[in-house]
mmCIF file with all atom_site columns, C-alpha atoms and ligand atoms in Angstrom:
data_model
loop_
_atom_site.group_PDB
_atom_site.id
_atom_site.type_symbol
_atom_site.label_atom_id
_atom_site.label_alt_id
_atom_site.label_comp_id
_atom_site.label_asym_id
_atom_site.label_entity_id
_atom_site.label_seq_id
_atom_site.pdbx_PDB_ins_code
_atom_site.Cartn_x
_atom_site.Cartn_y
_atom_site.Cartn_z
_atom_site.occupancy
_atom_site.B_iso_or_equiv
_atom_site.pdbx_formal_charge
_atom_site.auth_seq_id
_atom_site.auth_comp_id
_atom_site.auth_asym_id
_atom_site.auth_atom_id
_atom_site.pdbx_PDB_model_num
ATOM   1   C  CA  . MET A 1 1   ? 31.946  -26.637 19.945 1.00 0.00 ? 213 MET A CA  1
ATOM   2   C  CA  . ALA A 1 2   ? 29.799  -28.343 17.463 1.00 0.00 ? 214 ALA A CA  1
ATOM   3   C  CA  . ASP A 1 3   ? 29.722  -26.716 13.728 1.00 0.00 ? 215 ASP A CA  1
ATOM   4   C  CA  . ASN A 1 4   ? 26.152  -26.139 13.137 1.00 0.00 ? 216 ASN A CA  1
ATOM   5   C  CA  . GLY A 1 5   ? 26.932  -24.787 9.460  1.00 0.00 ? 217 GLY A CA  1
ATOM   6   C  CA  . LYS A 1 6   ? 26.049  -21.230 10.492 1.00 0.00 ? 218 LYS A CA  1
ATOM   7   C  CA  . GLN A 1 7   ? 28.144  -18.243 9.895  1.00 0.00 ? 219 GLN A CA  1
ATOM   8   C  CA  . ASN A 1 8   ? 27.647  -15.211 12.173 1.00 0.00 ? 220 ASN A CA  1
ATOM   9   C  CA  . GLY A 1 9   ? 25.706  -13.376 9.565  1.00 0.00 ? 221 GLY A CA  1
ATOM   10  C  CA  . ASP A 1 10  ? 23.036  -16.257 9.327  1.00 0.00 ? 222 ASP A CA  1
ATOM   11  C  CA  . VAL A 1 11  ? 21.916  -15.872 12.839 1.00 0.00 ? 223 VAL A CA  1
ATOM   12  C  CA  . VAL A 1 12  ? 18.818  -14.417 13.449 1.00 0.00 ? 224 VAL A CA  1
ATOM   13  C  CA  . LYS A 1 13  ? 18.754  -12.073 16.312 1.00 0.00 ? 225 LYS A CA  1
ATOM   14  C  CA  . VAL A 1 14  ? 15.063  -11.678 17.363 1.00 0.00 ? 226 VAL A CA  1
ATOM   15  C  CA  . ASN A 1 15  ? 14.150  -8.121  18.334 1.00 0.00 ? 227 ASN A CA  1
ATOM   16  C  CA  . PHE A 1 16  ? 12.079  -8.834  21.503 1.00 0.00 ? 228 PHE A CA  1
ATOM   17  C  CA  . ASN A 1 17  ? 11.412  -4.990  21.948 1.00 0.00 ? 229 ASN A CA  1
ATOM   18  C  CA  . PHE A 1 18  ? 9.517   -4.602  18.954 1.00 0.00 ? 230 PHE A CA  1
ATOM   19  C  CA  . ARG A 1 19  ? 7.630   -7.878  19.720 1.00 0.00 ? 231 ARG A CA  1
ATOM   20  C  CA  . ARG A 1 20  ? 6.761   -6.650  23.196 1.00 0.00 ? 232 ARG A CA  1
ATOM   21  C  CA  . GLU A 1 21  ? 5.722   -3.082  21.685 1.00 0.00 ? 233 GLU A CA  1
ATOM   22  C  CA  . LEU A 1 22  ? 3.306   -4.814  19.096 1.00 0.00 ? 234 LEU A CA  1
ATOM   23  C  CA  . ALA A 1 23  ? 2.020   -7.265  21.666 1.00 0.00 ? 235 ALA A CA  1
ATOM   24  C  CA  . ARG A 1 24  ? 0.692   -4.326  23.704 1.00 0.00 ? 236 ARG A CA  1
ATOM   25  C  CA  . LYS A 1 25  ? -1.252  -3.264  20.774 1.00 0.00 ? 237 LYS A CA  1
ATOM   26  C  CA  . VAL A 1 26  ? -2.723  -6.446  19.454 1.00 0.00 ? 238 VAL A CA  1
ATOM   27  C  CA  . GLU A 1 27  ? -5.110  -8.256  21.874 1.00 0.00 ? 239 GLU A CA  1
ATOM   28  C  CA  . GLY A 1 28  ? -4.064  -11.614 22.742 1.00 0.00 ? 240 GLY A CA  1
ATOM   29  C  CA  . ASN A 1 29  ? -0.439  -11.374 21.279 1.00 0.00 ? 241 ASN A CA  1
ATOM   30  C  CA  . LEU A 1 30  ? -1.707  -13.522 18.455 1.00 0.00 ? 242 LEU A CA  1
ATOM   31  C  CA  . ALA A 1 31  ? 1.404   -13.379 16.376 1.00 0.00 ? 243 ALA A CA  1
ATOM   32  C  CA  . ASN A 1 32  ? 3.265   -15.915 18.496 1.00 0.00 ? 244 ASN A CA  1
ATOM   33  C  CA  . TYR A 1 33  ? 0.891   -18.779 17.407 1.00 0.00 ? 245 TYR A CA  1
ATOM   34  C  CA  . CYS A 1 34  ? 1.863   -18.482 13.752 1.00 0.00 ? 246 CYS A CA  1
ATOM   35  C  CA  . TYR A 1 35  ? 3.422   -21.727 12.442 1.00 0.00 ? 247 TYR A CA  1
ATOM   36  C  CA  . GLN A 1 36  ? 4.211   -20.365 9.042  1.00 0.00 ? 248 GLN A CA  1
ATOM   37  C  CA  . CYS A 1 37  ? 1.703   -22.791 7.199  1.00 0.00 ? 249 CYS A CA  1
ATOM   38  C  CA  . GLY A 1 38  ? 0.910   -20.161 4.466  1.00 0.00 ? 250 GLY A CA  1
ATOM   39  C  CA  . ALA A 1 39  ? -2.724  -20.695 4.624  1.00 0.00 ? 251 ALA A CA  1
ATOM   40  C  CA  . CYS A 1 40  ? -3.391  -17.012 4.813  1.00 0.00 ? 252 CYS A CA  1
ATOM   41  C  CA  . VAL A 1 41  ? -1.449  -16.384 1.411  1.00 0.00 ? 253 VAL A CA  1
ATOM   42  C  CA  . GLY A 1 42  ? -3.697  -18.447 -0.743 1.00 0.00 ? 254 GLY A CA  1
ATOM   43  C  CA  . ASP A 1 43  ? -6.842  -16.211 -0.561 1.00 0.00 ? 255 ASP A CA  1
ATOM   44  C  CA  . CYS A 1 44  ? -5.012  -12.789 -0.097 1.00 0.00 ? 256 CYS A CA  1
ATOM   45  C  CA  . PRO A 1 45  ? -5.759  -10.501 -2.815 1.00 0.00 ? 257 PRO A CA  1
ATOM   46  C  CA  . ALA A 1 46  ? -2.703  -8.215  -1.845 1.00 0.00 ? 258 ALA A CA  1
ATOM   47  C  CA  . ALA A 1 47  ? -0.443  -11.193 -2.411 1.00 0.00 ? 259 ALA A CA  1
ATOM   48  C  CA  . TYR A 1 48  ? -2.076  -12.280 -5.596 1.00 0.00 ? 260 TYR A CA  1
ATOM   49  C  CA  . TYR A 1 49  ? -1.588  -8.622  -7.250 1.00 0.00 ? 261 TYR A CA  1
ATOM   50  C  CA  . SER A 1 50  ? 1.724   -7.901  -5.581 1.00 0.00 ? 262 SER A CA  1
ATOM   51  C  CA  . ASP A 1 51  ? 5.004   -9.946  -5.606 1.00 0.00 ? 263 ASP A CA  1
ATOM   52  C  CA  . GLU A 1 52  ? 6.122   -7.576  -2.506 1.00 0.00 ? 264 GLU A CA  1
ATOM   53  C  CA  . PHE A 1 53  ? 3.264   -8.565  -0.374 1.00 0.00 ? 265 PHE A CA  1
ATOM   54  C  CA  . ASN A 1 54  ? 3.052   -11.956 1.727  1.00 0.00 ? 266 ASN A CA  1
ATOM   55  C  CA  . PRO A 1 55  ? 1.209   -12.039 4.870  1.00 0.00 ? 267 PRO A CA  1
ATOM   56  C  CA  . ARG A 1 56  ? 3.156   -15.356 6.037  1.00 0.00 ? 268 ARG A CA  1
ATOM   57  C  CA  . GLU A 1 57  ? 6.301   -13.382 5.407  1.00 0.00 ? 269 GLU A CA  1
ATOM   58  C  CA  . ILE A 1 58  ? 5.053   -10.460 7.277  1.00 0.00 ? 270 ILE A CA  1
ATOM   59  C  CA  . MET A 1 59  ? 4.307   -12.790 10.167 1.00 0.00 ? 271 MET A CA  1
ATOM   60  C  CA  . LEU A 1 60  ? 7.501   -14.302 10.084 1.00 0.00 ? 272 LEU A CA  1
ATOM   61  C  CA  . LYS A 1 61  ? 9.208   -10.687 10.423 1.00 0.00 ? 273 LYS A CA  1
ATOM   62  C  CA  . VAL A 1 62  ? 6.810   -10.131 13.414 1.00 0.00 ? 274 VAL A CA  1
ATOM   63  C  CA  . LEU A 1 63  ? 8.151   -13.288 15.111 1.00 0.00 ? 275 LEU A CA  1
ATOM   64  C  CA  . TYR A 1 64  ? 11.699  -12.119 14.400 1.00 0.00 ? 276 TYR A CA  1
ATOM   65  C  CA  . GLY A 1 65  ? 10.632  -8.714  15.683 1.00 0.00 ? 277 GLY A CA  1
ATOM   66  C  CA  . LEU A 1 66  ? 12.014  -7.090  12.444 1.00 0.00 ? 278 LEU A CA  1
ATOM   67  C  CA  . GLY A 1 67  ? 10.109  -3.962  12.935 1.00 0.00 ? 279 GLY A CA  1
ATOM   68  C  CA  . ASP A 1 68  ? 12.617  -1.952  11.063 1.00 0.00 ? 280 ASP A CA  1
ATOM   69  C  CA  . GLU A 1 69  ? 11.487  -3.940  7.756  1.00 0.00 ? 281 GLU A CA  1
ATOM   70  C  CA  . LEU A 1 70  ? 7.908   -3.231  8.390  1.00 0.00 ? 282 LEU A CA  1
ATOM   71  C  CA  . ILE A 1 71  ? 7.617   0.347   10.060 1.00 0.00 ? 283 ILE A CA  1
ATOM   72  C  CA  . ARG A 1 72  ? 9.427   2.392   7.506  1.00 0.00 ? 284 ARG A CA  1
ATOM   73  C  CA  . GLU A 1 73  ? 8.494   4.902   4.578  1.00 0.00 ? 285 GLU A CA  1
ATOM   74  C  CA  . ASP A 1 74  ? 7.864   2.190   1.840  1.00 0.00 ? 286 ASP A CA  1
ATOM   75  C  CA  . SER A 1 75  ? 6.181   -0.395  3.995  1.00 0.00 ? 287 SER A CA  1
ATOM   76  C  CA  . VAL A 1 76  ? 4.478   -2.984  2.103  1.00 0.00 ? 288 VAL A CA  1
ATOM   77  C  CA  . LEU A 1 77  ? 1.713   -2.950  4.957  1.00 0.00 ? 289 LEU A CA  1
ATOM   78  C  CA  . TRP A 1 78  ? -0.443  -0.428  3.164  1.00 0.00 ? 290 TRP A CA  1
ATOM   79  C  CA  . LEU A 1 79  ? -1.062  -3.045  0.259  1.00 0.00 ? 291 LEU A CA  1
ATOM   80  C  CA  . CYS A 1 80  ? -3.106  -5.162  2.701  1.00 0.00 ? 292 CYS A CA  1
ATOM   81  C  CA  . THR A 1 81  ? -7.011  -4.415  1.963  1.00 0.00 ? 293 THR A CA  1
ATOM   82  C  CA  . ASN A 1 82  ? -8.135  -5.324  5.475  1.00 0.00 ? 294 ASN A CA  1
ATOM   83  C  CA  . CYS A 1 83  ? -10.439 -7.976  3.529  1.00 0.00 ? 295 CYS A CA  1
ATOM   84  C  CA  . TYR A 1 84  ? -9.938  -10.492 6.426  1.00 0.00 ? 296 TYR A CA  1
ATOM   85  C  CA  . ASN A 1 85  ? -9.685  -13.427 4.375  1.00 0.00 ? 297 ASN A CA  1
ATOM   86  C  CA  . CYS A 1 86  ? -6.371  -14.322 6.034  1.00 0.00 ? 298 CYS A CA  1
ATOM   87  C  CA  . HIS A 1 87  ? -8.418  -14.192 9.317  1.00 0.00 ? 299 HIS A CA  1
ATOM   88  C  CA  . GLU A 1 88  ? -10.734 -16.763 8.052  1.00 0.00 ? 300 GLU A CA  1
ATOM   89  C  CA  . ARG A 1 89  ? -8.018  -19.059 6.624  1.00 0.00 ? 301 ARG A CA  1
ATOM   90  C  CA  . CYS A 1 90  ? -5.695  -19.134 9.652  1.00 0.00 ? 302 CYS A CA  1
ATOM   91  C  CA  . PRO A 1 91  ? -5.829  -22.400 11.580 1.00 0.00 ? 303 PRO A CA  1
ATOM   92  C  CA  . GLN A 1 92  ? -4.104  -20.913 14.355 1.00 0.00 ? 304 GLN A CA  1
ATOM   93  C  CA  . ASP A 1 93  ? -6.604  -17.870 14.755 1.00 0.00 ? 305 ASP A CA  1
ATOM   94  C  CA  . VAL A 1 94  ? -3.508  -15.659 14.581 1.00 0.00 ? 306 VAL A CA  1
ATOM   95  C  CA  . LYS A 1 95  ? -5.586  -13.017 12.836 1.00 0.00 ? 307 LYS A CA  1
ATOM   96  C  CA  . PRO A 1 96  ? -2.819  -11.632 10.563 1.00 0.00 ? 308 PRO A CA  1
ATOM   97  C  CA  . VAL A 1 97  ? -5.088  -8.768  9.640  1.00 0.00 ? 309 VAL A CA  1
ATOM   98  C  CA  . GLU A 1 98  ? -5.343  -7.537  12.976 1.00 0.00 ? 310 GLU A CA  1
ATOM   99  C  CA  . VAL A 1 99  ? -1.528  -7.629  13.529 1.00 0.00 ? 311 VAL A CA  1
ATOM   100 C  CA  . ILE A 1 100 ? -1.120  -5.747  10.315 1.00 0.00 ? 312 ILE A CA  1
ATOM   101 C  CA  . ILE A 1 101 ? -3.749  -3.133  11.292 1.00 0.00 ? 313 ILE A CA  1
ATOM   102 C  CA  . SER A 1 102 ? -1.936  -2.561  14.448 1.00 0.00 ? 314 SER A CA  1
ATOM   103 C  CA  . MET A 1 103 ? 1.215   -2.179  12.564 1.00 0.00 ? 315 MET A CA  1
ATOM   104 C  CA  . LYS A 1 104 ? -0.431  0.233   10.266 1.00 0.00 ? 316 LYS A CA  1
ATOM   105 C  CA  . ASN A 1 105 ? -1.380  2.451   13.296 1.00 0.00 ? 317 ASN A CA  1
ATOM   106 C  CA  . MET A 1 106 ? 2.340   2.245   14.490 1.00 0.00 ? 318 MET A CA  1
ATOM   107 C  CA  . LEU A 1 107 ? 3.047   3.783   11.064 1.00 0.00 ? 319 LEU A CA  1
ATOM   108 C  CA  . ALA A 1 108 ? 0.250   6.384   11.322 1.00 0.00 ? 320 ALA A CA  1
ATOM   109 C  CA  . ASP A 1 109 ? 1.673   7.282   14.770 1.00 0.00 ? 321 ASP A CA  1
ATOM   110 C  CA  . ALA A 1 110 ? 4.965   7.888   13.288 1.00 0.00 ? 322 ALA A CA  1
ATOM   111 C  CA  . GLY A 1 111 ? 3.278   10.161  10.633 1.00 0.00 ? 323 GLY A CA  1
ATOM   112 C  CA  . ILE A 1 112 ? 4.039   7.527   7.757  1.00 0.00 ? 324 ILE A CA  1
ATOM   113 C  CA  . TYR A 1 113 ? 0.988   6.856   5.568  1.00 0.00 ? 325 TYR A CA  1
ATOM   114 C  CA  . PRO A 1 114 ? -0.013  7.394   2.031  1.00 0.00 ? 326 PRO A CA  1
ATOM   115 C  CA  . LYS A 1 115 ? -1.490  10.451  0.962  1.00 0.00 ? 327 LYS A CA  1
ATOM   116 C  CA  . GLY A 1 116 ? -4.942  8.881   -0.025 1.00 0.00 ? 328 GLY A CA  1
ATOM   117 C  CA  . VAL A 1 117 ? -5.429  8.094   3.822  1.00 0.00 ? 329 VAL A CA  1
ATOM   118 C  CA  . ASP A 1 118 ? -5.866  11.826  4.386  1.00 0.00 ? 330 ASP A CA  1
ATOM   119 C  CA  . ARG A 1 119 ? -8.752  11.917  1.905  1.00 0.00 ? 331 ARG A CA  1
ATOM   120 C  CA  . VAL A 1 120 ? -10.356 8.615   3.430  1.00 0.00 ? 332 VAL A CA  1
ATOM   121 C  CA  . ILE A 1 121 ? -10.307 10.017  6.860  1.00 0.00 ? 333 ILE A CA  1
ATOM   122 C  CA  . ALA A 1 122 ? -11.732 13.459  5.797  1.00 0.00 ? 334 ALA A CA  1
ATOM   123 C  CA  . THR A 1 123 ? -14.490 11.482  3.955  1.00 0.00 ? 335 THR A CA  1
ATOM   124 C  CA  . PHE A 1 124 ? -15.201 9.257   6.852  1.00 0.00 ? 336 PHE A CA  1
ATOM   125 C  CA  . GLU A 1 125 ? -15.352 12.277  9.416  1.00 0.00 ? 337 GLU A CA  1
ATOM   126 C  CA  . SER A 1 126 ? -17.707 14.169  7.108  1.00 0.00 ? 338 SER A CA  1
ATOM   127 C  CA  . THR A 1 127 ? -20.013 11.200  5.757  1.00 0.00 ? 339 THR A CA  1
ATOM   128 C  CA  . GLY A 1 128 ? -19.445 8.400   8.085  1.00 0.00 ? 340 GLY A CA  1
ATOM   129 C  CA  . ARG A 1 129 ? -18.430 6.315   5.112  1.00 0.00 ? 341 ARG A CA  1
ATOM   130 C  CA  . THR A 1 130 ? -14.965 5.772   3.761  1.00 0.00 ? 342 THR A CA  1
ATOM   131 C  CA  . VAL A 1 131 ? -16.152 6.054   0.163  1.00 0.00 ? 343 VAL A CA  1
ATOM   132 C  CA  . PRO A 1 132 ? -18.551 8.680   -0.676 1.00 0.00 ? 344 PRO A CA  1
ATOM   133 C  CA  . TYR A 1 133 ? -22.216 7.619   -1.367 1.00 0.00 ? 345 TYR A CA  1
ATOM   134 C  CA  . SER A 1 134 ? -23.477 7.818   -4.778 1.00 0.00 ? 346 SER A CA  1
ATOM   135 C  CA  . ALA A 1 135 ? -26.673 6.510   -6.489 1.00 0.00 ? 347 ALA A CA  1
ATOM   136 C  CA  . SER A 1 136 ? -24.519 4.313   -8.742 1.00 0.00 ? 348 SER A CA  1
ATOM   137 C  CA  . ILE A 1 137 ? -23.402 2.343   -5.750 1.00 0.00 ? 349 ILE A CA  1
ATOM   138 C  CA  . ASP A 1 138 ? -27.244 1.351   -4.993 1.00 0.00 ? 350 ASP A CA  1
ATOM   139 C  CA  . ASN A 1 139 ? -27.779 0.548   -8.658 1.00 0.00 ? 351 ASN A CA  1
ATOM   140 C  CA  . ARG A 1 140 ? -24.864 -1.686  -8.804 1.00 0.00 ? 352 ARG A CA  1
ATOM   141 C  CA  . ARG A 1 141 ? -26.109 -3.398  -5.432 1.00 0.00 ? 353 ARG A CA  1
ATOM   142 C  CA  . ALA A 1 142 ? -29.514 -3.793  -6.903 1.00 0.00 ? 354 ALA A CA  1
ATOM   143 C  CA  . LYS A 1 143 ? -28.032 -5.858  -9.636 1.00 0.00 ? 355 LYS A CA  1
ATOM   144 C  CA  . PHE A 1 144 ? -26.775 -8.291  -7.152 1.00 0.00 ? 356 PHE A CA  1
ATOM   145 C  CA  . GLY A 1 145 ? -30.234 -8.375  -5.369 1.00 0.00 ? 357 GLY A CA  1
ATOM   146 C  CA  . LEU A 1 146 ? -28.821 -6.279  -2.451 1.00 0.00 ? 358 LEU A CA  1
ATOM   147 C  CA  . PRO A 1 147 ? -30.889 -3.538  -0.725 1.00 0.00 ? 359 PRO A CA  1
ATOM   148 C  CA  . PRO A 1 148 ? -29.682 0.092   -0.984 1.00 0.00 ? 360 PRO A CA  1
ATOM   149 C  CA  . LEU A 1 149 ? -27.037 1.188   1.626  1.00 0.00 ? 361 LEU A CA  1
ATOM   150 C  CA  . SER A 1 150 ? -28.422 2.065   5.001  1.00 0.00 ? 362 SER A CA  1
ATOM   151 C  CA  . PRO A 1 151 ? -28.249 5.526   6.303  1.00 0.00 ? 363 PRO A CA  1
ATOM   152 C  CA  . VAL A 1 152 ? -25.179 6.399   8.584  1.00 0.00 ? 364 VAL A CA  1
ATOM   153 C  CA  . PRO A 1 153 ? -25.636 8.084   11.787 1.00 0.00 ? 365 PRO A CA  1
ATOM   154 C  CA  . VAL A 1 154 ? -23.078 10.737  10.900 1.00 0.00 ? 366 VAL A CA  1
ATOM   155 C  CA  . ASP A 1 155 ? -23.813 12.833  14.130 1.00 0.00 ? 367 ASP A CA  1
ATOM   156 C  CA  . GLU A 1 156 ? -23.182 9.882   16.362 1.00 0.00 ? 368 GLU A CA  1
ATOM   157 C  CA  . ILE A 1 157 ? -20.095 9.159   14.698 1.00 0.00 ? 369 ILE A CA  1
ATOM   158 C  CA  . LYS A 1 158 ? -18.866 12.667  14.999 1.00 0.00 ? 370 LYS A CA  1
ATOM   159 C  CA  . GLN A 1 159 ? -19.520 12.840  18.582 1.00 0.00 ? 371 GLN A CA  1
ATOM   160 C  CA  . LEU A 1 160 ? -17.480 9.369   19.093 1.00 0.00 ? 372 LEU A CA  1
ATOM   161 C  CA  . LEU A 1 161 ? -14.605 11.044  17.287 1.00 0.00 ? 373 LEU A CA  1
ATOM   162 C  CA  . GLU A 1 162 ? -14.761 14.014  19.484 1.00 0.00 ? 374 GLU A CA  1
ATOM   163 C  CA  . PRO A 1 163 ? -11.487 14.005  21.721 1.00 0.00 ? 375 PRO A CA  1
ATOM   164 C  CA  . ALA A 1 164 ? -12.344 12.579  25.282 1.00 0.00 ? 376 ALA A CA  1
ATOM   165 C  CA  . ASP A 1 165 ? -11.248 15.601  27.073 1.00 0.00 ? 377 ASP A CA  1
ATOM   166 C  CA  . LYS A 1 166 ? -13.087 18.244  24.878 1.00 0.00 ? 378 LYS A CA  1
ATOM   167 C  CA  . GLY A 1 167 ? -15.870 18.454  27.410 1.00 0.00 ? 379 GLY A CA  1
ATOM   168 C  CA  . ASP A 1 168 ? -13.530 19.306  30.168 1.00 0.00 ? 380 ASP A CA  1
ATOM   169 C  CA  . GLU A 1 169 ? -12.703 22.447  28.523 1.00 0.00 ? 381 GLU A CA  1
ATOM   170 C  CA  . SER A 1 170 ? -14.296 25.598  29.586 1.00 0.00 ? 382 SER A CA  1
HETATM 171 S  S1  . LIG B 2 .   ? -6.648  -8.708  5.314  1.00 0.00 ? 596 LIG B S1  1
HETATM 172 FE FE1 . LIG B 2 .   ? -4.691  -8.210  4.214  1.00 0.00 ? 596 LIG B FE1 1
HETATM 173 S  S2  . LIG B 2 .   ? -3.302  -9.758  4.512  1.00 0.00 ? 596 LIG B S2  1
HETATM 174 FE FE2 . LIG B 2 .   ? -5.252  -10.601 5.071  1.00 0.00 ? 596 LIG B FE2 1
HETATM 175 S  S3  . LIG B 2 .   ? -6.086  -11.553 3.143  1.00 0.00 ? 596 LIG B S3  1
HETATM 176 FE FE3 . LIG B 2 .   ? -6.814  -9.499  3.116  1.00 0.00 ? 596 LIG B FE3 1
HETATM 177 S  S4  . LIG B 2 .   ? -5.144  -8.295  1.984  1.00 0.00 ? 596 LIG B S4  1
HETATM 178 FE FE4 . LIG B 2 .   ? -4.267  -10.281 2.645  1.00 0.00 ? 596 LIG B FE4 1
HETATM 179 S  S1  . LIG B 2 .   ? -2.318  -18.979 8.283  1.00 0.00 ? 597 LIG B S1  1
HETATM 180 FE FE1 . LIG B 2 .   ? -2.033  -18.320 10.317 1.00 0.00 ? 597 LIG B FE1 1
HETATM 181 S  S2  . LIG B 2 .   ? -0.534  -19.871 11.098 1.00 0.00 ? 597 LIG B S2  1
HETATM 182 FE FE2 . LIG B 2 .   ? -0.566  -20.082 8.793  1.00 0.00 ? 597 LIG B FE2 1
HETATM 183 S  S3  . LIG B 2 .   ? 1.094   -18.622 8.130  1.00 0.00 ? 597 LIG B S3  1
HETATM 184 FE FE3 . LIG B 2 .   ? -0.718  -17.429 8.140  1.00 0.00 ? 597 LIG B FE3 1
HETATM 185 S  S4  . LIG B 2 .   ? -0.747  -16.369 10.251 1.00 0.00 ? 597 LIG B S4  1
HETATM 186 FE FE4 . LIG B 2 .   ? 0.683   -18.135 10.418 1.00 0.00 ? 597 LIG B FE4 1
#
């Protein structure tokens, strides 16, 4: 047998179960198209401010199916700001941010999320915004020539958040 220079410990065993589970959550199974160019890293604010976070490395772990390294208590995924810069940069249309959001949902389903998320959810449910409105936001927007924030249809949002089967209760 030819010696490929690898010890057993060097062999990557792809976890196809995790890949399949994730593929069910991300429309189009986008991760498979990542060719590890790193373009998503260049404009990523989370990668800029953190040595731990790197969207290219996250996509590599996804390709290997290393769910245990991503779906865990101290997951780096929460450092992603959902800014979508990686989405704009990626030449392969992988949409790393959407892959990451799907894995954040997997974390949330497992009850693993930072304490601050509860507060953001409560604010969203009561105001329709993830950050509470304050006049100072409009003042800052005005300095950039931006119009005041538009009103949010809170009642409509609350209705959308109602469990689908609530109407069936009698
Ligand atoms: S969405 Fe997340 S991974 Fe993508 S560039 Fe922004 S912070 Fe980085
Ligand atoms: S830019 Fe796209 S193809 Fe390149 S490493 Fe990032 S996700 Fe993969």
